[in-house]
């Protein structure tokens, strides 16, 4: 190959790798939420929050979150302390069931999708992280692992906001 062709191919490859970092929209179904999230809004880490520890893992052929249900009051701020005690990578994505199902479809097409959203974290095995979230809307929401196959293996939890 001529040098000019190599440079063009290299530049095109770099553009493909870098473009998603600058794009406003991600892959279809993976929108950056123009500051509106179905389950409330990002919390303020400087303000007090009730701590809810959520453990993710696998056992007996199932993938689980413990606890499977959390109750909160409208307006309450929660610091989710996330622990992946499993052998596999897992995610904690907080949203409405409809939003998570849409997002899960996008993940099937792009299973290595990186998340940099305040309502979600991906954790490697034996890692910890946290999310501070303020529940501004009443209703039932969920946290789910959207890595293909994980949700189907039982990896969802419910948040009831009263």
Coordinates of C-alpha atoms in Angstrom, one line a residue, residues 52-57 79-86 88-92 120-131:
X52 CA -28.4 1.7 50.3
X53 CA -25.9 -1.1 49.7
X54 CA -26.6 -3.1 46.6
X55 CA -24.6 -6.3 45.9
X56 CA -24.5 -7.9 42.4
X57 CA -23.4 -11.4 41.6
X79 CA -26.4 6.9 47.9
X80 CA -26.3 3.5 46.2
X81 CA -23.1 1.7 47.3
X82 CA -22.5 -0.9 44.6
X83 CA -20.5 -4.0 45.1
X84 CA -19.9 -6.7 42.5
X85 CA -19.1 -9.8 44.4
X86 CA -19.5 -12.0 41.3
X88 CA -18.5 -11.5 35.8
X89 CA -18.9 -7.8 35.0
X90 CA -22.2 -6.3 35.9
X91 CA -24.1 -3.0 35.5
X92 CA -26.5 -1.1 37.7
X120 CA -25.5 3.8 35.7
X121 CA -22.3 2.1 36.5
X122 CA -20.5 -0.9 35.1
X123 CA -18.4 -2.8 37.6
X124 CA -15.7 -5.4 37.0
X125 CA -15.7 -8.4 39.3
X126 CA -14.8 -7.7 42.9
X127 CA -15.1 -3.9 42.4
X128 CA -17.1 -1.2 44.2
X129 CA -18.6 2.1 43.1
X130 CA -21.5 4.4 44.0
X131 CA -24.3 6.5 42.6

